[in-house]
Every structure is written in structure tokens, then in C-alpha cells.
Amino acid sequence: MLIDTGATKTFINSKILHHLVSVDSILKQPSSFLLADGIASFKVLGLVDLTIEFNDFVTPIKAYIAQNLCTDIIIGMDYINRYNMSINVKKQTVHLESHNRHAVVPIINPTKSIKIPVISCSTISLSSNTATTIQVIIPISAISLPFIPNSSFKSHILIDNKKKNLDFQNYHSELVFYNSKEIPKFIRKGTCLGYLLCGSMFQHPRTFYSSNFHLIGATRVTQHLNSLVKNIPDDQIKQALLSLLESFSNLFDITRHNIARTPVPHVINTIPHSPPANRPYPQPDKEEAMYELVQEFLKAGLISESNSPYAAPALLVKKKDNSFRFVVDYKRLNAITIKDSSPLPNIEDTILKLGKGFSYFSKFDLKSGFYQIPINETDREKTAFITPFGLYQFNVLPMGLKNSPPTFQRVMTETLKSFRHFCLVYLDDIIVFSKTFPDHLNHLKNVFSALQDKNLVLNPLKCELAVKQIDYLGHTITENCVTPTKDKIEAILQIPEPRTLAQANRFLGSLGWYRRFLPKFAEVAAPIHSVTNLTKPNRRKFKWQASQSNAFHQLKQMLTTEPLFLNFPVDDIPVILTTDASDLGIGGVLQQEVNGQFRNLCYHSQTISPCQRRYSTIEKEALAIYKCLDRMRSLVLGRNIIIMTDHCPLCSIMQKSCKNNRVNRITHLIQEYNIDKIIHIRGQYNCLPGYLSRYTKEPFDDLFDIDYGLASTDQSLSLSPTPTNDINNSSSDKLASPKDPLILASMTLRPRKNQVHYSEESISDTNDFDSHHSYVDMPNSNPKRKTKLTPQISQNYFDTTQLEVEQDRDFKIQNIIKNISTNSNQHQFILQDNILYKIIRCFNSSNRLSKVIYLPRSMINPLLKACHDDPLSGAHFSTDRMYYKIRPHFWWPGMKTSIQSYIKSCSLCKQFNVDRAKKHGHLHSISPPTEPFALIGIDFCGPLPRTPRENQYVLVITDYFTRFITAIALPNCTADITARALFEDFFCKFGIPSVILSDRGTHFQNKLMENLQNLIGYHHIYSTPYHPQTNGIVERFNATFVAQVSKLQNTQHNNWDEYLQAVVFAYNTGVHKTTKFSPYELLYGRPARLPIHIQPKEFTFSKPNDYFVQLKKTLRLFHQASRENILSQQRTNQAYYNRNRRDPQLKLGDKVLTRVHIANGKLDPKFSPIPKIVVEIHHPMYVVEDECTQIRSQVHISDLRPIIIT
């Protein structure tokens, strides 16, 4: 920058202009200026609005565009006079003043060296032992200076010694980087590779270089300011407002991050609790974008690096313009944060104050308001968030923190409290009101000055200026009246009148819950009741006439007026949001319970797009909550909210993560609301929201706020209209043209041979159908939805014209024909028209005989294929159904056996058929041990609700001999926690077991457990995958103890772990059904003393050793009897389990299909289509191998289906 006191105007170099503004924003006014000699001249191309910022001091100015300037910008006297610029040569500073604000900018001494950082332009990967050219950038348009590499890159950057300077043109240059390492090197975008050194090259006596300024593309700010006043008809008012806005243009600069200067920082008070810490969410495709955002926030001072014990996971959500929004999941921090009970301003008082004859209104909205509020330094560590490349913490108030609205309200109230007579604020909505325009202009100036002093920035896209009518907090405000907007009741007003009996019944049903709150409900609704209370034979008499229409509109009016409807929420009472979703749309009702009476505040109803209709139920229900909160934001933000839904899985989404990513994203977006709880209600009590989600027929709008990343990422789900040449353009209740393959698919005829395959090209333009015929039986037809169906559903594999030829070739049939001609007593067969028939008795009549064709052997398989594989003739049904379909028409020897063999060999039936019989495989019980703790089973139960002691899981350990249980409550089920619990709570108390049996979970099957096994010395065996019956004793106890603990715990405090040991003790001291002894008695040789027992008598032994001898004798008797009881019970269980159960034996080399255990849809195969080979036999366990991958797996016989090759 050059400050030139001899220049009358300010100029900018045209070479740097395209970096700052768009071409459209340049005012092209070619002219010329004289140089200092008064003779020579130079031309300018036009005029542009710029903003020069010195630290936080923003100065707008109009600059002339010139070519070939000696510097990027020349500051002339127009700028110097406007901002009272003065130069203090002694202190080497420049002083600026504007609107009671001033700035002091230090001058860089041109005789001293200046370091200009050289930055990499993009992220690049450098291969090993190769040289790569890297694009670099500096903040100066053109210069040639010596380059000094950064110390960390000094050995990698190659510099031409003959050419000491690095030349920059258009801000860019190139460096050659040599990677001498054996591994690739990664240089991120924005990395400082070195510096350019500026010495005493600047010798112009009137040139000063400031280190604290940067040029802003002010054209966007100017465009925003112009848009704010473009609708004002009075030119004088428009010019006065525009002049005022230009004076405070920095208030509308949304191109930068800023932190407000406020004495009210945000404080996070938490209950005594361990700091919640989570792992980072995996988002590998967005990691680079997250890194760049974090660097931007660090540079702006919004965040800083952290060593906090807190860690909330951060994630990116794609916005509409493919950029990303930064979101942090603060659910666990919010759960331990003490609620700020500071009240928000009373909406009713606010609205009443505005309705006092004011003529001019202006409304302003803060840009990213929360991000402008600083956080108390001692609480910043609590906002720490974890990323894949480090831990950071916020310096400003992030989105999603509890208590954000009260803090924000306090900041705004403190900032604008001096102007309460003409300015009101409700969270981030500021309204200024005046009776005359001069007053309004002065009021705006005062408000702007206050906001500027606090360094707050407004969002010009959401501001309105000097209007006569304005919408504020759900009300339309003018000089003469204040009326509620129709947004809150629009969902009710748009309900169409019923036209059918079903629609009328649905409307009355939706209002049933409000009967007790609506006076004279029965009287008003009587005309509708009279035409809906009809018996089934009289339903055709339904008529909707004028009396019913009047009652309908009167009921809608009762829903939208007092006493049921409130225009203002009542303070200090929670709001209740009831939502529902259907396949058509979403609906919601906002209420408050006032003195035991429910009063409605707002209604919302909206159809959803075809893409959203494909969402699962939980996603649609969560979407309903999100959209209702978003539409009712001004009524619910900062208030306690109770959400009521008829979808139970949503009740815990604010306490813990859901396995559905879309639902998780929605929970991140609604963290800013004070949601006290989500309650499940039965569908029959969710009448009106359910009705609002179903009645509407209006076209949908884009419900998903794509800025928040809720839209589907599948770009193939296009919402554009389908071309009319593919689908008939008539309405959905018309019959489609024959050209439509949807209709042709159901009309294709099936000749026995020489079949014609229809296609769109083979259909003539003429048609035999009237496309205007009514076709009311197609409720699912949709002309806007392009459906591609196979024109030929069925293929015929069986040709009856070949019967005579094939019978002539069949040796057995020819012998029977000869016997018929020579033996007149052959009554079982008959020859007719050269076709041999078999005489059979009809299966549905014991007396009637019938003749059926004797099918030649060569045609058996084509017939079976046609009657089983063909969709129309067979559709892969069972043996009996196929047999009874063929028997009336054909016969051959061993007919039923052939059908059974064919179906058993069908690979599709193997994959998809559901077992109706008992699962294969007999029961093989584990032989009971001979002593305690010879064999123990271990398993985890959980996750259970998290307790105040952070416990979520229970490690259950069962002794297979005594059935003695040990249960340990744990916070998680990781490998280290499992190993520590086994060692400290079992091995150190009961000794080392001989064998441990567990499932194959990662908490049991890992290197740490393997090392523990080798160190201590026990044998660890694992159950068969997907066969929990192997460790059935532990599984059985898990089912028992969960029910017992549930009965004892306090559901509000989730303190089940306090009762865990008591429940286990009660189990261990009770008689076990199998052993006929209590586990405690088998382990210690005596029954446990309980509070209900009488004091035992004293026993005396003549010798101290007598007790030990007696104990050994008792334990030996107990153990012997217990083992016999276990074996007896096992024999009984085996006999019961094995009854009528098949136990097939496979052989080495047999091909089998394995059961698919992962969660699949109803139409997915039950068994894998890829066959595997049996390579090891340990019946009922088999080791099978995939022929392609050679991967082996252990499978139980119940999860195998043998492939029968015919």
C-alpha cells in the first residue's frame, strides 16, 4: 500500500482486482488523470467499491481502477480526509478516525528486513526419491526477492544458485521440491515453505508499508447493502439509509470470522462427573476438508489446540453448495450441564409494546450469532472436540451447547439495554421501531454503533430495513394493528373438506382427544356425526351437504381460536411438541398444559418428497421432530421442551447414539433446544398430528434442509419429471396406453412354442384400447414414476406338441403300447389318438376315474422346470402343491419321488425357503466336570442403561459343576477391562480354572487374552459361531438376572448395578433345578446363612481336624449326588430335544449352503448362494471352505443345507 498525499483520489491496480470483486460489480467509467507534472496523463478503466481493513477498523472507499501502478493500491486525499488520517513520523504510526472509533496502525520501517511467507497452494503427495514442482502463493501480486526455505524443508527445496531471487507474477510462483526419503511425503495446503526477504528496496519518500491491513472484496458487502434498500420507493429515504449503511458497512461483512467484545462470556456449570470423552467419528472422505476448516478456525481465533480431558466427536455435514458445516456432538456434555433457568423475554409483552402506533420497523439477524460470543476461559476445556488429527477447544460459543440461548439473550440485552424504548431483542432477532423516519434513522445509528462497539456482525440476507409492515415472533405488525401470522394455523386452515365417509371419520377421529377442551363439541359436530354413524349396509347413503360443511369449518375455527388456541406461550411452563410421520408427510402440534387444560400454540403439516418416503420409520419420525422444531423455532428456543411421539425407539436418541446415521445427524442439529425428555405415547392418543401427517395433498417442498446435510447423497434419486415418451402423461386414474410396458407385462400371452418377445419397438402405434376409460383399481399407479418391468414375466419350457414324437422314442412306453394291442386285459392304460394315457383315480374323489398322459422320460425335466421355476406355473412352491398341479394332467413311474428330488436340488429354494421343521442336529451335552471351577463359562450381558457409576455391561462367570455365578459390573467390554476383571475379581478369589468357554467376541478372542492364558496357564475354548447354545448355561442366567434386576432398580436413576450382587447372591443360595443343591452349598459344603434363618446350634469337635474331615466327606457326597443329577437332567433334556428332530450326517467333500446371519430384508436369501465344501467333520460341527477364497469357517449342522445334485 502506498499513501500518497499528492494524489487526489484512491487508485487500485487492475491486476489484483479480479482477486477481490466480480467483473459485474465494476462501474465502467473510462476517464483520465494528470500526473504530478501537470502535463502527462494516465487512463483509468472505471470505479469500484472497496473496503480496507486495519485490524478490526473497516473503512469503505470508492477506488479508481488503473493499469501498471507501482503498487497494489494508492491511498489518496479522498481517503485521508474522510478518515482523518494523520502520520506520526516520530512514533512511526498512522492514525485513523471514524464515528467515534479510531485505529493506530504501526508503520514498517523500509530499511529493515521484512519476511513475506511463501505458502503452498494445494495439498500434494511427494513420491520417494523424486523431484516435484510445487505451486506457491504470496499476498503480493508481483515481486522478485531472495527466498529463504523454512528450516524443516531446507534440505528438500532445490534453488538455482545463479538466480538468487524467486519471481512472482499474479501472486504465484513455483518451487522444486526433492523428496530424498524412502517413504512418500505429504505437504498440506497452506503450509509455509519459507520466506521472501525484503531489504531496503523501497526508497520512495512518501511510501509506507503497513503490516496490519488487508483488502476485502467489498463488492459483496455493497451488493448486500443495496439489496436492503432496493424495495424502498422514496429515493430520499433510500439514499439516507444507504449512506448510513455505508458508514457501518463492517457490520454487514460476512466474509470474516469475528469474536464479540462482550463482558458476558458463556459459562458451563456441570455436576460432579468424570469428563465425558469419545473417539472421533470416522469420516475418511471428509478428513481433508475437516483439516482445512480447523485451520481456518485456528487462524480466526475461534478455536485453539487443547489438552483437555473432555473430548466430543466432531463431524462434517455437507451443505447445499457442496461445502461443509462443522458440527460437534455435545450430547454427553449437555447431559451433565446444569440448566440455566434465566427466562427469555415475554413474547406477549414484546408484541404489545410494538403495537403502539409505530410507523417504521427494521429487523436484524446476527450472522452465526453463537460463534460471536466468547466462552469463559476456565470452561473452554469442556468444549474440547476430537478430530483424527488432534484435540481442539472452542474459544467461542459453538452450536449445540446447552444453555446457549440464555447466554446469547443476556449478551444482546446488555448490548442494547440503553435503547429499550425503541429496540427490542429476542435471542438473535433485533427489531427497531420508530414513529417518524428521522427518529428511525437516528435509532438505527445508535443501534449500529452499539453493535459495532461490541464487534457484532449482522447477516444482511435476513435483515429488513425501514418497512411499514413486518413479521416478528409469529405476528404481523403494522402502524394500526398486530395480528397473528397464519403460519401457526396454516396446517389446520388447509385441511380440505371430506368427500367420503372414510375422510369424514378420520377428521372426527383426529379431534376426539380435544372433546373435553372444546365447549359444545358434540353440538357443533352433530351434523357430521349424523352422516358418519352408519351401519355397514347403509354406508352408501353418506352425503356431505351444507350443514356438514358449516360444522366442519366451525370445528376448524375452534381449533385456531381461544380458548383452545393461544397466541402467546405462557412463561415458566414447558411446551409439549407432539409429532407423527406417515408415508405421505409429517405433522406436529405444539401445546402447553395450563391449569390442567391443554392449549395449542402452533400446528405444522407438510408432505414429504418421494425420496424421503423411502426412509425407514425411525428416520421419518426423527425428521418430523426436526422439521417441527425448525418451523416453531421462535416459540420453542430457550424453553423446556417435552416431545411426545408414538415411535418408541426415538425416546433415547438424546442420551445415546443411534445405529442410524441419518437419525444421528438430526440429533446433532437439535442439540441447541432444551429437550427435557422424549416420551412415547400410544398411537390412539396421537390423533391430530397423525391426521396432519396424512391429509395433505399439496405438492411437497424440499423438507430436508440441505444446508445441514440431511438430503440423500444418492444423486440418482432425481425429482425431475419423467419424459412423456416413457410414461403416459395422463392422470394416475387413467388407463395407460398399450405402449406402456407396465400394462403389457400383465397382458402378454404365452403360446406353447415360437414365443414372441415384445419390446417397445415391436409395438405398433395403433391401439385397441380407449386411453380415457376409467381404471379405478390401480391405486398405486403413478404416471410421474418411471417403472421398468420385464415385458416377458414367464417363459414356457414345456412343448406339448412333442408328446407323440417323444412317446415314440421312449422304450417303456412302446412296450406298454404293444401289450395293449396284444392283451385286451390291460385296463391301466389306454391308447387314444396315438397318445398313451394312464388310468388313475381322481385324488378328490374315490370313485371317479380319469385318464392322464403318460409322460415320456425325456420330457420329465422340462415339465418339472415349467411347473416349478416358471413364475406363473410354479413360482418355486412345495412338493405337494407341485404334485397336485401335475397329477390331473400327466403321470410317470416314481412321479412324486422325481418331484421331491427336483425341489431338493433347486438352489433358489435352498437359499430362500424357511425351515418349518425343527432345526437339524441332536443335542450333545457337555460332560459335567468332576470338581468346582474345572470348566467355567463367561459372557457379557449388555449394554444396559448407563448408571451414575458409568457401568453399562455385566461380565457373567458360571461354574459348570456347581452353577455358582460371579457377576461383575463394568463400564465397557474392551479387552483390557475384560482381562483385568477376570484376574482381579475371579482368579484372585477362586483360583485358576482348567478350561474357560466363551463366545468369539473381540473382547474374548484377542492378543491380550491369549497372553493372559499363556502367562497364567488355562485352556480357552470358543463356542461355534452364531450358535450360543454351546455356552447355554451362561446365556440362560443372563435371561434370568436381567428380569430380576429390572424389578428392583430405580428406573429414574438407572441404579441396577447397586442390586447386582444381591441378585447374584440370592441366585447362588437358591436350590438349582438341575443339581438339586444350591451353588453356594456345593462350593462351600454348607448352606448360606440368611436373615430369615434361626441361629444355628453350636457344634463341638473333639479334635480341630474333625471339621475338615467332616467337610471333605460332606463335599464328596454333595458333588457325587450333584453330578448324577446333572447327568440325569442331561439325559432327560436330550430325549426331549431330539424327539422328532433330524440329525443328518455330512461327508467330506459334500457341497453345502451356509445360513446368512446378518440382518437382511424379507426378500433376501436365508442361505448364501455361494456353495462351500465340507473339509472337517466334528459332528454336529463342521468346517467348511469357500472354493474361491479358501476361507474356512466352523458351522453347526443347523446352519447348513446340503446341495443335492441330480
mmCIF file of N, CA and C in Angstrom, residues 816-867:
data_model
loop_
_atom_site.group_PDB
_atom_site.id
_atom_site.type_symbol
_atom_site.label_atom_id
_atom_site.label_comp_id
_atom_site.label_asym_id
_atom_site.label_seq_id
_atom_site.Cartn_x
_atom_site.Cartn_y
_atom_site.Cartn_z
ATOM 1 N N ILE A 816 -45.507 -100.849 -23.492
ATOM 2 C CA ILE A 816 -46.881 -100.825 -22.971
ATOM 3 C C ILE A 816 -47.880 -100.776 -24.128
ATOM 4 N N ILE A 817 -47.571 -100.008 -25.175
ATOM 5 C CA ILE A 817 -48.468 -99.924 -26.335
ATOM 6 C C ILE A 817 -48.600 -101.288 -27.005
ATOM 7 N N LYS A 818 -47.485 -102.033 -27.085
ATOM 8 C CA LYS A 818 -47.546 -103.376 -27.687
ATOM 9 C C LYS A 818 -48.397 -104.298 -26.830
ATOM 10 N N ASN A 819 -48.251 -104.174 -25.490
ATOM 11 C CA ASN A 819 -49.043 -105.030 -24.598
ATOM 12 C C ASN A 819 -50.527 -104.723 -24.722
ATOM 13 N N ILE A 820 -50.862 -103.468 -24.935
ATOM 14 C CA ILE A 820 -52.272 -103.108 -25.088
ATOM 15 C C ILE A 820 -52.869 -103.750 -26.333
ATOM 16 N N SER A 821 -52.107 -103.745 -27.419
ATOM 17 C CA SER A 821 -52.621 -104.307 -28.676
ATOM 18 C C SER A 821 -52.730 -105.824 -28.640
ATOM 19 N N THR A 822 -51.906 -106.490 -27.793
ATOM 20 C CA THR A 822 -51.936 -107.967 -27.736
ATOM 21 C C THR A 822 -52.720 -108.469 -26.544
ATOM 22 N N ASN A 823 -52.857 -107.654 -25.498
ATOM 23 C CA ASN A 823 -53.526 -108.095 -24.276
ATOM 24 C C ASN A 823 -54.729 -107.201 -24.021
ATOM 25 N N SER A 824 -55.895 -107.765 -24.201
ATOM 26 C CA SER A 824 -57.121 -106.976 -24.027
ATOM 27 C C SER A 824 -57.454 -106.722 -22.575
ATOM 28 N N ASN A 825 -56.735 -107.402 -21.663
ATOM 29 C CA ASN A 825 -56.985 -107.211 -20.220
ATOM 30 C C ASN A 825 -56.183 -106.042 -19.621
ATOM 31 N N GLN A 826 -55.462 -105.342 -20.435
ATOM 32 C CA GLN A 826 -54.633 -104.212 -19.939
ATOM 33 C C GLN A 826 -55.543 -103.001 -19.743
ATOM 34 N N HIS A 827 -56.043 -102.849 -18.483
ATOM 35 C CA HIS A 827 -57.008 -101.779 -18.194
ATOM 36 C C HIS A 827 -56.371 -100.533 -17.579
ATOM 37 N N GLN A 828 -55.079 -100.599 -17.246
ATOM 38 C CA GLN A 828 -54.445 -99.442 -16.596
ATOM 39 C C GLN A 828 -54.052 -98.364 -17.598
ATOM 40 N N PHE A 829 -53.942 -98.713 -18.859
ATOM 41 C CA PHE A 829 -53.503 -97.751 -19.868
ATOM 42 C C PHE A 829 -54.479 -97.762 -21.025
ATOM 43 N N ILE A 830 -54.467 -96.698 -21.783
ATOM 44 C CA ILE A 830 -55.332 -96.596 -22.954
ATOM 45 C C ILE A 830 -54.605 -95.774 -24.011
ATOM 46 N N LEU A 831 -54.738 -96.196 -25.260
ATOM 47 C CA LEU A 831 -54.109 -95.508 -26.385
ATOM 48 C C LEU A 831 -55.192 -94.754 -27.138
ATOM 49 N N GLN A 832 -55.008 -93.462 -27.254
ATOM 50 C CA GLN A 832 -56.014 -92.634 -27.908
ATOM 51 C C GLN A 832 -55.313 -91.562 -28.717
ATOM 52 N N ASP A 833 -55.632 -91.501 -30.019
ATOM 53 C CA ASP A 833 -55.003 -90.532 -30.929
ATOM 54 C C ASP A 833 -53.486 -90.644 -30.884
ATOM 55 N N ASN A 834 -53.010 -91.890 -30.837
ATOM 56 C CA ASN A 834 -51.565 -92.173 -30.819
ATOM 57 C C ASN A 834 -50.859 -91.629 -29.583
ATOM 58 N N ILE A 835 -51.599 -91.310 -28.535
ATOM 59 C CA ILE A 835 -51.020 -90.844 -27.272
ATOM 60 C C ILE A 835 -51.421 -91.839 -26.198
ATOM 61 N N LEU A 836 -50.438 -92.300 -25.409
ATOM 62 C CA LEU A 836 -50.695 -93.248 -24.340
ATOM 63 C C LEU A 836 -51.137 -92.508 -23.094
ATOM 64 N N TYR A 837 -52.268 -92.980 -22.498
ATOM 65 C CA TYR A 837 -52.798 -92.387 -21.286
ATOM 66 C C TYR A 837 -52.758 -93.412 -20.160
ATOM 67 N N LYS A 838 -52.652 -92.916 -18.921
ATOM 68 C CA LYS A 838 -52.699 -93.739 -17.729
ATOM 69 C C LYS A 838 -54.055 -93.508 -17.052
ATOM 70 N N ILE A 839 -54.725 -94.610 -16.670
ATOM 71 C CA ILE A 839 -55.998 -94.510 -15.972
ATOM 72 C C ILE A 839 -55.720 -94.411 -14.475
ATOM 73 N N ILE A 840 -56.142 -93.310 -13.843
ATOM 74 C CA ILE A 840 -55.892 -93.095 -12.410
ATOM 75 C C ILE A 840 -57.198 -92.740 -11.738
ATOM 76 N N ARG A 841 -57.222 -92.873 -10.423
ATOM 77 C CA ARG A 841 -58.384 -92.478 -9.630
ATOM 78 C C ARG A 841 -58.187 -91.021 -9.206
ATOM 79 N N CYS A 842 -59.194 -90.208 -9.397
ATOM 80 C CA CYS A 842 -59.085 -88.786 -9.033
ATOM 81 C C CYS A 842 -58.809 -88.646 -7.537
ATOM 82 N N PHE A 843 -57.887 -87.737 -7.198
ATOM 83 C CA PHE A 843 -57.484 -87.631 -5.790
ATOM 84 C C PHE A 843 -58.558 -86.985 -4.925
ATOM 85 N N ASN A 844 -59.491 -86.245 -5.541
ATOM 86 C CA ASN A 844 -60.564 -85.633 -4.748
ATOM 87 C C ASN A 844 -61.864 -86.414 -4.811
ATOM 88 N N SER A 845 -61.793 -87.628 -5.401
ATOM 89 C CA SER A 845 -62.986 -88.490 -5.465
ATOM 90 C C SER A 845 -62.519 -89.935 -5.500
ATOM 91 N N SER A 846 -63.063 -90.768 -4.630
ATOM 92 C CA SER A 846 -62.605 -92.158 -4.537
ATOM 93 C C SER A 846 -63.213 -93.051 -5.616
ATOM 94 N N ASN A 847 -64.258 -92.586 -6.304
ATOM 95 C CA ASN A 847 -64.968 -93.433 -7.262
ATOM 96 C C ASN A 847 -64.705 -93.043 -8.712
ATOM 97 N N ARG A 848 -64.392 -91.798 -8.954
ATOM 98 C CA ARG A 848 -64.271 -91.341 -10.333
ATOM 99 C C ARG A 848 -62.873 -91.620 -10.870
ATOM 100 N N LEU A 849 -62.819 -92.140 -12.110
ATOM 101 C CA LEU A 849 -61.556 -92.415 -12.784
ATOM 102 C C LEU A 849 -61.282 -91.320 -13.809
ATOM 103 N N SER A 850 -59.992 -91.177 -14.117
ATOM 104 C CA SER A 850 -59.589 -90.146 -15.071
ATOM 105 C C SER A 850 -58.390 -90.655 -15.860
ATOM 106 N N LYS A 851 -58.252 -90.156 -17.072
ATOM 107 C CA LYS A 851 -57.092 -90.522 -17.879
ATOM 108 C C LYS A 851 -56.137 -89.332 -17.955
ATOM 109 N N VAL A 852 -54.849 -89.634 -17.780
ATOM 110 C CA VAL A 852 -53.801 -88.612 -17.840
ATOM 111 C C VAL A 852 -52.694 -89.109 -18.751
ATOM 112 N N ILE A 853 -51.977 -88.205 -19.342
ATOM 113 C CA ILE A 853 -50.927 -88.553 -20.311
ATOM 114 C C ILE A 853 -49.752 -89.220 -19.609
ATOM 115 N N TYR A 854 -49.303 -90.323 -20.179
ATOM 116 C CA TYR A 854 -48.076 -90.974 -19.713
ATOM 117 C C TYR A 854 -46.920 -90.147 -20.259
ATOM 118 N N LEU A 855 -46.207 -89.489 -19.369
ATOM 119 C CA LEU A 855 -45.159 -88.556 -19.795
ATOM 120 C C LEU A 855 -43.880 -89.323 -20.112
ATOM 121 N N PRO A 856 -43.335 -89.171 -21.319
ATOM 122 C CA PRO A 856 -42.062 -89.838 -21.643
ATOM 123 C C PRO A 856 -40.926 -89.297 -20.786
ATOM 124 N N ARG A 857 -39.943 -90.126 -20.562
ATOM 125 C CA ARG A 857 -38.826 -89.798 -19.661
ATOM 126 C C ARG A 857 -38.097 -88.530 -20.110
ATOM 127 N N SER A 858 -37.982 -88.329 -21.406
ATOM 128 C CA SER A 858 -37.231 -87.171 -21.917
ATOM 129 C C SER A 858 -37.928 -85.840 -21.625
ATOM 130 N N MET A 859 -39.240 -85.877 -21.311
ATOM 131 C CA MET A 859 -39.972 -84.635 -21.077
ATOM 132 C C MET A 859 -40.239 -84.372 -19.595
ATOM 133 N N ILE A 860 -39.718 -85.224 -18.722
ATOM 134 C CA ILE A 860 -39.975 -85.036 -17.283
ATOM 135 C C ILE A 860 -39.312 -83.755 -16.779
ATOM 136 N N ASN A 861 -38.031 -83.576 -17.069
ATOM 137 C CA ASN A 861 -37.334 -82.383 -16.570
ATOM 138 C C ASN A 861 -37.903 -81.082 -17.127
ATOM 139 N N PRO A 862 -38.215 -80.979 -18.444
ATOM 140 C CA PRO A 862 -38.854 -79.735 -18.921
ATOM 141 C C PRO A 862 -40.178 -79.448 -18.217
ATOM 142 N N LEU A 863 -40.976 -80.501 -17.929
ATOM 143 C CA LEU A 863 -42.243 -80.268 -17.230
ATOM 144 C C LEU A 863 -41.995 -79.803 -15.789
ATOM 145 N N LEU A 864 -41.046 -80.466 -15.102
ATOM 146 C CA LEU A 864 -40.732 -80.050 -13.724
ATOM 147 C C LEU A 864 -40.217 -78.614 -13.693
ATOM 148 N N LYS A 865 -39.419 -78.275 -14.666
ATOM 149 C CA LYS A 865 -38.897 -76.914 -14.717
ATOM 150 C C LYS A 865 -40.021 -75.913 -14.965
ATOM 151 N N ALA A 866 -40.944 -76.262 -15.867
ATOM 152 C CA ALA A 866 -42.061 -75.363 -16.159
ATOM 153 C C ALA A 866 -42.997 -75.228 -14.969
ATOM 154 N N CYS A 867 -43.198 -76.317 -14.224
ATOM 155 C CA CYS A 867 -44.142 -76.290 -13.096
ATOM 156 C C CYS A 867 -43.503 -75.861 -11.785
#
